[in-house]
mmCIF file of C-alpha atoms and ligand atoms in Angstrom:
data_model
loop_
_atom_site.group_PDB
_atom_site.id
_atom_site.type_symbol
_atom_site.label_atom_id
_atom_site.label_comp_id
_atom_site.label_asym_id
_atom_site.label_seq_id
_atom_site.Cartn_x
_atom_site.Cartn_y
_atom_site.Cartn_z
ATOM 1 C CA MET A 30 -6.576 -8.326 -30.300
ATOM 2 C CA LYS A 31 -7.656 -11.095 -27.953
ATOM 3 C CA LEU A 32 -11.435 -11.304 -27.601
ATOM 4 C CA ARG A 33 -12.604 -11.261 -24.004
ATOM 5 C CA SER A 34 -15.651 -12.999 -22.626
ATOM 6 C CA GLN A 35 -18.392 -10.654 -21.423
ATOM 7 C CA LEU A 36 -17.460 -11.359 -17.810
ATOM 8 C CA PHE A 37 -14.067 -9.734 -18.383
ATOM 9 C CA ALA A 38 -15.389 -6.795 -20.393
ATOM 10 C CA ARG A 39 -14.293 -4.183 -17.828
ATOM 11 C CA CYS A 40 -10.784 -5.586 -17.305
ATOM 12 C CA PRO A 41 -8.220 -2.914 -18.186
ATOM 13 C CA PRO A 42 -5.587 -3.735 -20.840
ATOM 14 C CA THR A 43 -2.797 -2.581 -18.524
ATOM 15 C CA VAL A 44 -2.477 -2.248 -14.766
ATOM 16 C CA ARG A 45 -0.085 -0.382 -12.500
ATOM 17 C CA ILE A 46 1.621 -2.317 -9.751
ATOM 18 C CA VAL A 47 2.625 -0.253 -6.715
ATOM 19 C CA GLU A 48 5.461 -2.166 -5.084
ATOM 20 C CA VAL A 49 5.267 -1.807 -1.306
ATOM 21 C CA GLY A 50 7.783 -4.519 -0.337
ATOM 22 C CA PRO A 51 10.545 -2.241 0.961
ATOM 23 C CA ARG A 52 8.049 -0.595 3.354
ATOM 24 C CA ASP A 53 5.073 -2.885 4.080
ATOM 25 C CA GLY A 54 7.145 -5.982 3.310
ATOM 26 C CA LEU A 55 9.935 -5.180 5.736
ATOM 27 C CA GLN A 56 8.282 -3.087 8.479
ATOM 28 C CA ASN A 57 7.303 -6.167 10.473
ATOM 29 C CA GLU A 58 10.562 -8.127 10.174
ATOM 30 C CA PRO A 59 11.697 -9.026 13.692
ATOM 31 C CA ALA A 60 15.468 -8.888 13.069
ATOM 32 C CA PRO A 61 17.146 -5.733 11.775
ATOM 33 C CA VAL A 62 17.499 -5.670 7.999
ATOM 34 C CA PRO A 63 20.628 -3.762 6.939
ATOM 35 C CA ALA A 64 19.980 -0.571 4.989
ATOM 36 C CA ALA A 65 22.216 -1.961 2.220
ATOM 37 C CA ALA A 66 19.810 -4.900 1.702
ATOM 38 C CA LYS A 67 16.848 -2.505 1.551
ATOM 39 C CA ILE A 68 18.631 -0.306 -0.973
ATOM 40 C CA ALA A 69 19.579 -3.345 -3.063
ATOM 41 C CA LEU A 70 15.924 -4.430 -3.041
ATOM 42 C CA VAL A 71 14.673 -1.050 -4.240
ATOM 43 C CA GLU A 72 17.276 -0.976 -7.009
ATOM 44 C CA ALA A 73 16.457 -4.532 -8.099
ATOM 45 C CA LEU A 74 12.755 -3.613 -8.242
ATOM 46 C CA ALA A 75 13.447 -0.562 -10.394
ATOM 47 C CA GLY A 76 15.578 -2.833 -12.581
ATOM 48 C CA ALA A 77 12.620 -5.198 -12.961
ATOM 49 C CA GLY A 78 10.509 -2.385 -14.392
ATOM 50 C CA HIS A 79 8.702 -1.023 -11.332
ATOM 51 C CA THR A 80 7.832 2.653 -11.660
ATOM 52 C CA HIS A 81 6.031 3.094 -8.303
ATOM 53 C CA ILE A 82 7.978 1.917 -5.260
ATOM 54 C CA GLU A 83 7.137 2.627 -1.621
ATOM 55 C CA VAL A 84 10.626 2.672 -0.202
ATOM 56 C CA ALA A 85 10.260 3.429 3.513
ATOM 57 C CA SER A 86 8.112 4.990 6.218
ATOM 58 C CA PHE A 87 8.936 7.999 8.372
ATOM 59 C CA VAL A 88 7.053 6.863 11.442
ATOM 60 C CA SER A 89 8.073 6.743 15.085
ATOM 61 C CA PRO A 90 11.183 4.536 15.363
ATOM 62 C CA ARG A 91 9.999 3.475 18.794
ATOM 63 C CA ARG A 92 6.793 2.075 17.270
ATOM 64 C CA VAL A 93 8.366 0.583 14.125
ATOM 65 C CA PRO A 94 12.113 0.050 14.701
ATOM 66 C CA GLN A 95 12.594 -1.592 11.315
ATOM 67 C CA MET A 96 11.968 1.745 9.551
ATOM 68 C CA GLU A 97 14.410 3.674 11.730
ATOM 69 C CA ASP A 98 16.897 3.908 8.853
ATOM 70 C CA ALA A 99 14.433 5.483 6.394
ATOM 71 C CA GLU A 100 16.753 8.454 5.771
ATOM 72 C CA GLU A 101 19.755 6.229 5.106
ATOM 73 C CA VAL A 102 17.719 4.079 2.707
ATOM 74 C CA CYS A 103 16.327 7.050 0.787
ATOM 75 C CA ARG A 104 19.746 8.674 0.530
ATOM 76 C CA GLY A 105 21.380 5.446 -0.595
ATOM 77 C CA ILE A 106 19.091 4.619 -3.518
ATOM 78 C CA ARG A 107 20.492 5.393 -6.972
ATOM 79 C CA ARG A 108 17.434 7.085 -8.472
ATOM 80 C CA ARG A 109 16.292 5.965 -11.875
ATOM 81 C CA PRO A 110 14.505 8.392 -14.171
ATOM 82 C CA GLY A 111 10.857 7.457 -14.543
ATOM 83 C CA VAL A 112 10.588 5.792 -11.131
ATOM 84 C CA ILE A 113 8.484 7.405 -8.418
ATOM 85 C CA TYR A 114 9.926 6.815 -4.954
ATOM 86 C CA THR A 115 7.256 7.087 -2.268
ATOM 87 C CA ALA A 116 7.413 7.269 1.526
ATOM 88 C CA LEU A 117 4.664 6.493 4.034
ATOM 89 C CA ILE A 118 4.020 9.527 6.241
ATOM 90 C CA PRO A 119 2.022 9.624 9.521
ATOM 91 C CA ASN A 120 2.325 13.301 10.450
ATOM 92 C CA GLU A 121 4.126 16.593 9.812
ATOM 93 C CA GLU A 122 7.224 15.398 11.654
ATOM 94 C CA GLY A 123 7.443 12.457 9.239
ATOM 95 C CA LEU A 124 6.983 14.731 6.249
ATOM 96 C CA GLU A 125 9.792 17.028 7.362
ATOM 97 C CA ARG A 126 12.110 14.017 7.626
ATOM 98 C CA ALA A 127 11.094 12.795 4.167
ATOM 99 C CA LEU A 128 11.556 16.198 2.564
ATOM 100 C CA LYS A 129 15.180 16.243 3.672
ATOM 101 C CA VAL A 130 15.875 13.124 1.608
ATOM 102 C CA ALA A 131 13.914 14.215 -1.452
ATOM 103 C CA VAL A 132 11.160 11.635 -1.897
ATOM 104 C CA ASP A 133 8.972 12.142 -4.994
ATOM 105 C CA SER A 134 5.691 11.211 -3.475
ATOM 106 C CA ILE A 135 4.057 10.462 -0.141
ATOM 107 C CA ALA A 136 1.408 8.068 1.072
ATOM 108 C CA VAL A 137 -0.722 9.140 4.014
ATOM 109 C CA PHE A 138 -2.897 6.706 5.932
ATOM 110 C CA THR A 139 -5.988 6.340 8.050
ATOM 111 C CA ALA A 140 -8.546 3.582 8.544
ATOM 112 C CA ALA A 141 -12.238 2.816 8.406
ATOM 113 C CA SER A 142 -11.905 1.389 11.914
ATOM 114 C CA GLU A 143 -11.732 3.711 14.899
ATOM 115 C CA THR A 144 -10.048 1.089 17.099
ATOM 116 C CA PHE A 145 -7.370 0.308 14.535
ATOM 117 C CA ASN A 146 -6.503 3.980 14.189
ATOM 118 C CA GLN A 147 -6.070 4.180 17.951
ATOM 119 C CA LYS A 148 -3.798 1.128 17.981
ATOM 120 C CA ASN A 149 -1.840 2.067 14.868
ATOM 121 C CA ILE A 150 -1.377 5.808 15.147
ATOM 122 C CA GLY A 151 -2.660 6.626 18.623
ATOM 123 C CA CYS A 152 -5.539 8.879 17.613
ATOM 124 C CA SER A 153 -9.147 8.902 16.442
ATOM 125 C CA THR A 154 -10.164 8.763 12.789
ATOM 126 C CA ALA A 155 -11.204 12.431 12.950
ATOM 127 C CA GLU A 156 -7.820 13.446 14.352
ATOM 128 C CA SER A 157 -6.008 11.316 11.748
ATOM 129 C CA LEU A 158 -7.862 13.209 9.017
ATOM 130 C CA GLU A 159 -6.796 16.499 10.588
ATOM 131 C CA ARG A 160 -3.171 15.289 10.601
ATOM 132 C CA ILE A 161 -3.538 14.390 6.938
ATOM 133 C CA ARG A 162 -4.923 17.839 6.187
ATOM 134 C CA ARG A 163 -1.862 19.466 7.766
ATOM 135 C CA VAL A 164 0.540 17.131 5.959
ATOM 136 C CA LEU A 165 -1.245 17.795 2.695
ATOM 137 C CA ALA A 166 -0.873 21.561 2.939
ATOM 138 C CA ARG A 167 2.890 21.244 3.297
ATOM 139 C CA ALA A 168 3.169 18.474 0.674
ATOM 140 C CA ARG A 169 1.324 20.624 -1.850
ATOM 141 C CA ALA A 170 3.654 23.528 -1.218
ATOM 142 C CA GLU A 171 6.502 21.120 -2.073
ATOM 143 C CA SER A 172 4.671 19.793 -5.172
ATOM 144 C CA LEU A 173 4.697 16.220 -3.877
ATOM 145 C CA ARG A 174 2.327 13.633 -5.253
ATOM 146 C CA VAL A 175 -0.027 12.316 -2.564
ATOM 147 C CA ARG A 176 -1.785 8.997 -2.227
ATOM 148 C CA ALA A 177 -3.893 7.847 0.730
ATOM 149 C CA TYR A 178 -4.559 4.454 2.271
ATOM 150 C CA VAL A 179 -7.825 3.550 3.920
ATOM 151 C CA SER A 180 -6.896 0.554 6.057
ATOM 152 C CA MET A 181 -9.374 -1.978 7.421
ATOM 153 C CA ALA A 182 -11.670 -1.371 4.484
ATOM 154 C CA PHE A 183 -13.184 -4.869 4.793
ATOM 155 C CA VAL A 184 -12.483 -6.621 8.095
ATOM 156 C CA CYS A 185 -10.896 -5.318 11.296
ATOM 157 C CA PRO A 186 -9.317 -7.558 13.952
ATOM 158 C CA TYR A 187 -10.913 -5.363 16.637
ATOM 159 C CA GLU A 188 -14.253 -4.321 15.120
ATOM 160 C CA GLY A 189 -15.086 -7.212 12.784
ATOM 161 C CA ARG A 190 -16.665 -6.721 9.386
ATOM 162 C CA ILE A 191 -16.551 -3.175 8.040
ATOM 163 C CA GLU A 192 -19.547 -2.084 5.980
ATOM 164 C CA PRO A 193 -18.977 -0.033 2.786
ATOM 165 C CA VAL A 194 -20.733 2.980 4.312
ATOM 166 C CA ARG A 195 -17.879 3.363 6.820
ATOM 167 C CA VAL A 196 -15.265 3.297 4.088
ATOM 168 C CA ILE A 197 -17.260 5.776 2.046
ATOM 169 C CA GLU A 198 -17.338 8.238 4.971
ATOM 170 C CA VAL A 199 -13.529 8.255 5.155
ATOM 171 C CA VAL A 200 -13.068 8.298 1.381
ATOM 172 C CA GLU A 201 -15.394 11.277 1.166
ATOM 173 C CA ARG A 202 -13.307 13.239 3.651
ATOM 174 C CA LEU A 203 -10.095 12.422 1.790
ATOM 175 C CA ARG A 204 -11.601 13.369 -1.556
ATOM 176 C CA ASP A 205 -12.930 16.610 -0.068
ATOM 177 C CA MET A 206 -9.304 17.441 0.735
ATOM 178 C CA GLY A 207 -8.457 16.847 -2.907
ATOM 179 C CA ILE A 208 -6.831 13.417 -2.567
ATOM 180 C CA GLU A 209 -7.825 11.458 -5.636
ATOM 181 C CA ARG A 210 -5.586 8.417 -5.401
ATOM 182 C CA ILE A 211 -6.887 6.144 -2.684
ATOM 183 C CA SER A 212 -5.741 2.615 -1.910
ATOM 184 C CA LEU A 213 -8.279 0.389 -0.155
ATOM 185 C CA GLY A 214 -6.560 -1.817 2.387
ATOM 186 C CA ASP A 215 -7.525 -5.353 3.247
ATOM 187 C CA THR A 216 -5.013 -4.949 6.050
ATOM 188 C CA LEU A 217 -5.932 -8.236 7.688
ATOM 189 C CA GLY A 218 -6.143 -10.203 4.449
ATOM 190 C CA ALA A 219 -9.542 -11.519 5.473
ATOM 191 C CA ALA A 220 -11.874 -10.113 2.786
ATOM 192 C CA TYR A 221 -13.736 -12.296 0.305
ATOM 193 C CA PRO A 222 -14.242 -11.433 -3.375
ATOM 194 C CA ASP A 223 -17.977 -10.720 -2.969
ATOM 195 C CA GLN A 224 -17.179 -8.200 -0.235
ATOM 196 C CA VAL A 225 -14.554 -6.529 -2.429
ATOM 197 C CA SER A 226 -17.111 -6.368 -5.205
ATOM 198 C CA ARG A 227 -19.745 -4.827 -2.925
ATOM 199 C CA LEU A 228 -17.439 -2.039 -1.778
ATOM 200 C CA LEU A 229 -16.284 -1.320 -5.326
ATOM 201 C CA GLU A 230 -19.893 -1.154 -6.535
ATOM 202 C CA ALA A 231 -20.702 1.376 -3.838
ATOM 203 C CA LEU A 232 -17.642 3.506 -4.647
ATOM 204 C CA ASP A 233 -18.285 3.216 -8.375
ATOM 205 C CA ALA A 234 -21.841 4.486 -7.997
ATOM 206 C CA ARG A 235 -20.535 7.521 -6.137
ATOM 207 C CA TRP A 236 -17.260 8.503 -7.797
ATOM 208 C CA GLY A 237 -16.317 5.991 -10.472
ATOM 209 C CA LEU A 238 -13.324 3.753 -9.783
ATOM 210 C CA GLY A 239 -10.602 5.657 -11.650
ATOM 211 C CA GLY A 240 -8.747 6.841 -8.529
ATOM 212 C CA PHE A 241 -8.969 3.646 -6.483
ATOM 213 C CA ALA A 242 -6.359 0.955 -5.902
ATOM 214 C CA LEU A 243 -6.508 -2.315 -3.986
ATOM 215 C CA HIS A 244 -3.987 -3.161 -1.272
ATOM 216 C CA LEU A 245 -4.554 -6.828 -0.534
ATOM 217 C CA HIS A 246 -2.848 -8.792 2.192
ATOM 218 C CA ASP A 247 -2.735 -12.523 1.629
ATOM 219 C CA THR A 248 -3.188 -14.011 5.101
ATOM 220 C CA TYR A 249 -5.752 -16.607 3.985
ATOM 221 C CA ARG A 250 -4.490 -16.891 0.394
ATOM 222 C CA ARG A 251 -7.468 -14.972 -0.989
ATOM 223 C CA ALA A 252 -5.552 -11.947 -2.247
ATOM 224 C CA LEU A 253 -5.434 -13.133 -5.864
ATOM 225 C CA ALA A 254 -9.144 -13.962 -5.827
ATOM 226 C CA ASN A 255 -9.804 -10.508 -4.396
ATOM 227 C CA ALA A 256 -7.557 -8.915 -7.015
ATOM 228 C CA LEU A 257 -9.521 -10.701 -9.702
ATOM 229 C CA ALA A 258 -12.731 -9.249 -8.259
ATOM 230 C CA GLY A 259 -11.131 -5.801 -8.509
ATOM 231 C CA LEU A 260 -10.031 -6.435 -12.042
ATOM 232 C CA LEU A 261 -13.561 -7.413 -13.056
ATOM 233 C CA HIS A 262 -14.696 -3.994 -11.827
ATOM 234 C CA GLY A 263 -11.987 -2.300 -13.883
ATOM 235 C CA ILE A 264 -9.513 -1.456 -11.086
ATOM 236 C CA GLU A 265 -6.220 -0.425 -12.681
ATOM 237 C CA GLU A 266 -3.865 -0.139 -9.715
ATOM 238 C CA PHE A 267 -2.806 -2.894 -7.324
ATOM 239 C CA ASP A 268 -0.313 -2.816 -4.460
ATOM 240 C CA ALA A 269 1.931 -5.835 -4.054
ATOM 241 C CA SER A 270 4.963 -6.888 -2.050
ATOM 242 C CA THR A 271 7.948 -8.756 -3.387
ATOM 243 C CA GLY A 272 8.062 -12.288 -2.031
ATOM 244 C CA GLY A 273 4.694 -11.756 -0.332
ATOM 245 C CA LEU A 274 6.569 -10.240 2.604
ATOM 246 C CA GLY A 275 5.072 -8.103 5.292
ATOM 247 C CA GLY A 276 2.192 -7.275 7.549
ATOM 248 C CA CYS A 277 1.195 -4.531 9.913
ATOM 249 C CA PRO A 278 2.626 -4.745 13.460
ATOM 250 C CA PHE A 279 -0.658 -3.332 14.827
ATOM 251 C CA ALA A 280 -2.991 -5.739 13.012
ATOM 252 C CA PRO A 281 -2.545 -9.044 14.847
ATOM 253 C CA GLY A 282 -2.550 -12.022 12.497
ATOM 254 C CA ALA A 283 -2.025 -10.021 9.322
ATOM 255 C CA ARG A 284 0.447 -11.571 6.901
ATOM 256 C CA GLY A 285 2.174 -10.173 3.811
ATOM 257 C CA ASN A 286 0.704 -8.430 0.814
ATOM 258 C CA VAL A 287 -0.085 -10.378 -2.306
ATOM 259 C CA ALA A 288 3.281 -11.441 -3.762
ATOM 260 C CA THR A 289 4.303 -9.221 -6.656
ATOM 261 C CA GLU A 290 5.528 -12.163 -8.718
ATOM 262 C CA GLU A 291 2.184 -13.952 -8.270
ATOM 263 C CA ILE A 292 -0.032 -11.028 -9.216
ATOM 264 C CA VAL A 293 2.201 -10.144 -12.174
ATOM 265 C CA GLU A 294 2.113 -13.756 -13.366
ATOM 266 C CA LEU A 295 -1.691 -13.803 -13.096
ATOM 267 C CA PHE A 296 -2.212 -10.519 -14.926
ATOM 268 C CA GLU A 297 0.346 -11.143 -17.663
ATOM 269 C CA GLY A 298 -1.121 -14.620 -18.192
ATOM 270 C CA MET A 299 -4.493 -12.961 -18.788
ATOM 271 C CA GLY A 300 -2.939 -10.622 -21.347
ATOM 272 C CA ILE A 301 -2.970 -7.625 -18.993
ATOM 273 C CA ALA A 302 0.320 -5.755 -19.198
ATOM 274 C CA THR A 303 2.108 -4.779 -15.973
ATOM 275 C CA GLY A 304 5.433 -3.526 -17.347
ATOM 276 C CA ILE A 305 7.270 -5.849 -14.945
ATOM 277 C CA ASP A 306 9.891 -8.352 -16.102
ATOM 278 C CA LEU A 307 8.775 -11.511 -14.298
ATOM 279 C CA GLU A 308 12.207 -13.167 -14.266
ATOM 280 C CA LYS A 309 13.872 -10.088 -12.755
ATOM 281 C CA GLN A 310 11.007 -9.771 -10.290
ATOM 282 C CA ARG A 311 11.484 -13.379 -9.187
ATOM 283 C CA GLU A 312 15.206 -12.758 -8.794
ATOM 284 C CA ALA A 313 14.554 -9.667 -6.629
ATOM 285 C CA SER A 314 12.228 -11.762 -4.509
ATOM 286 C CA ARG A 315 14.735 -14.595 -4.200
ATOM 287 C CA LYS A 316 17.481 -12.201 -3.098
ATOM 288 C CA ILE A 317 15.537 -10.400 -0.402
ATOM 289 C CA ARG A 318 14.106 -13.657 0.950
ATOM 290 C CA GLU A 319 17.646 -15.016 1.109
ATOM 291 C CA ALA A 320 18.836 -11.841 2.875
ATOM 292 C CA LEU A 321 16.049 -12.383 5.431
ATOM 293 C CA GLY A 322 16.981 -16.029 5.902
ATOM 294 C CA ARG A 323 13.695 -17.302 4.469
ATOM 295 C CA THR A 324 14.035 -20.872 3.312
ATOM 296 C CA ARG A 325 10.543 -21.422 1.889
HETATM 297 P P1 HMG B 607 3.068 8.733 18.944
HETATM 298 O O1 HMG B 607 4.304 8.157 19.548
HETATM 299 O O2 HMG B 607 1.870 7.872 19.011
HETATM 300 O O3 HMG B 607 2.737 10.102 19.656
HETATM 301 O O4 HMG B 607 3.317 9.078 17.412
HETATM 302 P P2 HMG B 607 3.396 11.541 19.573
HETATM 303 O O5 HMG B 607 2.933 12.191 18.324
HETATM 304 O O6 HMG B 607 3.037 12.154 20.871
HETATM 305 O O7 HMG B 607 4.981 11.356 19.516
HETATM 306 C C1 HMG B 607 5.723 10.760 20.550
HETATM 307 C C2 HMG B 607 7.183 10.647 20.159
HETATM 308 O O8 HMG B 607 7.289 10.121 18.816
HETATM 309 C C3 HMG B 607 7.885 11.994 20.128
HETATM 310 O O9 HMG B 607 9.233 11.748 20.515
HETATM 311 C C4 HMG B 607 7.861 12.384 18.691
HETATM 312 O O10 HMG B 607 8.931 13.241 18.337
HETATM 313 C C5 HMG B 607 8.034 11.046 18.013
HETATM 314 P P3 HMG B 607 9.753 11.973 22.003
HETATM 315 O O11 HMG B 607 9.496 13.420 22.277
HETATM 316 O O12 HMG B 607 8.917 11.049 22.879
HETATM 317 O O13 HMG B 607 11.200 11.570 21.936
HETATM 318 N N1 HMG B 607 7.496 11.053 16.657
HETATM 319 C C6 HMG B 607 8.227 10.777 15.571
HETATM 320 N N2 HMG B 607 9.510 10.396 15.412
HETATM 321 C C7 HMG B 607 9.935 10.196 14.141
HETATM 322 N N3 HMG B 607 9.136 10.328 13.077
HETATM 323 C C8 HMG B 607 7.850 10.710 13.194
HETATM 324 C C9 HMG B 607 7.359 10.942 14.492
HETATM 325 N N4 HMG B 607 6.148 11.310 14.966
HETATM 326 C C10 HMG B 607 6.248 11.384 16.299
HETATM 327 N N5 HMG B 607 7.079 10.823 12.129
HETATM 328 C C11 HMG B 607 2.775 8.190 15.284
HETATM 329 C C12 HMG B 607 2.324 9.074 16.435
HETATM 330 C C13 HMG B 607 1.685 8.146 14.256
HETATM 331 C C14 HMG B 607 4.027 8.793 14.681
HETATM 332 C C15 HMG B 607 3.077 6.794 15.836
HETATM 333 O O14 HMG B 607 1.942 6.294 16.475
HETATM 334 C C16 HMG B 607 3.579 5.829 14.815
HETATM 335 O O15 HMG B 607 4.648 5.992 14.238
HETATM 336 N N6 HMG B 607 2.826 4.725 14.576
HETATM 337 C C17 HMG B 607 3.261 3.673 13.658
HETATM 338 C C18 HMG B 607 2.343 3.625 12.499
HETATM 339 C C19 HMG B 607 2.858 2.612 11.494
HETATM 340 O O16 HMG B 607 3.945 2.749 10.954
HETATM 341 N N7 HMG B 607 2.057 1.564 11.223
HETATM 342 C C20 HMG B 607 2.372 0.628 10.165
HETATM 343 C C21 HMG B 607 2.145 1.255 8.831
HETATM 344 S S1 HMG B 607 0.411 1.380 8.382
HETATM 345 C C22 HMG B 607 0.124 -0.098 7.541
HETATM 346 O O17 HMG B 607 0.967 -0.954 7.508
HETATM 347 C C23 HMG B 607 -1.164 -0.247 6.753
HETATM 348 C C24 HMG B 607 -0.956 -0.036 5.261
HETATM 349 O O18 HMG B 607 -0.011 -0.948 4.736
HETATM 350 C C25 HMG B 607 -2.285 -0.222 4.498
HETATM 351 C C26 HMG B 607 -3.019 -1.505 4.863
HETATM 352 O O19 HMG B 607 -2.408 -2.577 4.902
HETATM 353 O O20 HMG B 607 -4.234 -1.394 5.051
HETATM 354 C C27 HMG B 607 -0.455 1.378 4.950
HETATM 355 MG MG1 MG B 608 -0.436 -3.033 4.274
#
């Protein structure tokens, strides 16, 4: 066994990568991406060893046209045993759509910023939590796994810096509903590692960090530094997007998530197992970037 320096004492030996490329990565693409290319991406990711893939969102097609074909994508994917196919769900209408195409798991979402919730989902934080409660009741009856995002957990384009206390308030409400898997979103990609550390310390003191994941956008190329901060606190789950694609249409300036191939390379290089085949991951990234006409 490799001996770790004291600084890395809390680093886990393995981490789980939640691949959000097919949803977060593609939702903001300006030109339509054919369903066949989305399906091919999901299948390539499963082939690279991913076991948690967020494949689509069932949101309003008027708000996010790129996700209009969520049903077609979910129906088209050849399901692999051992892979959990997740859909992002804003409300009961979205859940009903997702149930018809047999997703395994759902991700619900709200934010620590009141203004962002208004811009993103057209309601207050309190109302978004009520929507989640209603979705949850139905999801439980269908035995679906549920994960929640808290967006704008660090910096909001409308409200500025977000203090940990505001994140804790939302996390507390979600945990009171029984949601234990919570992904903390640096939606804007503007957090710094010390800020990540401060929030994780506050959450750790309250609940321990077992149920928390980091969802780091890479707008200012700090996502890997922020992931490292998470790792030092013992975080075991990280969201990532193939090719670093993506961004939220309602968070001006936000760029893609941390690139899956970059975070996998970092972790594996540190002796932390991800279960992802880096060569196949790079190939999946190359193919989708080519399908999108990306040259760099
Ligand atoms: P709404 O339009 O604001 O209001 O929807 P509504 O509830 O009154 O609905 C109006 C119309 O939308 C109705 O149709 C509904 O049927 C329809 P009409 O009668 O006018 O023809 N509608 C739907 N259609 C299909 N599927 C649905 C659905 N719901 C309503 N599920 C809603 C509210 C939340 C749906 C809307 O505001 C919306 O879709 N917003 C987009 C949210 C979104 O996708 N944002 C990006 C993802 S979040 C993100 O990227 C952050 C994350 O990555 C983490 C991070 O980075 O921090 C997760
Ligand atoms: Mg995101």
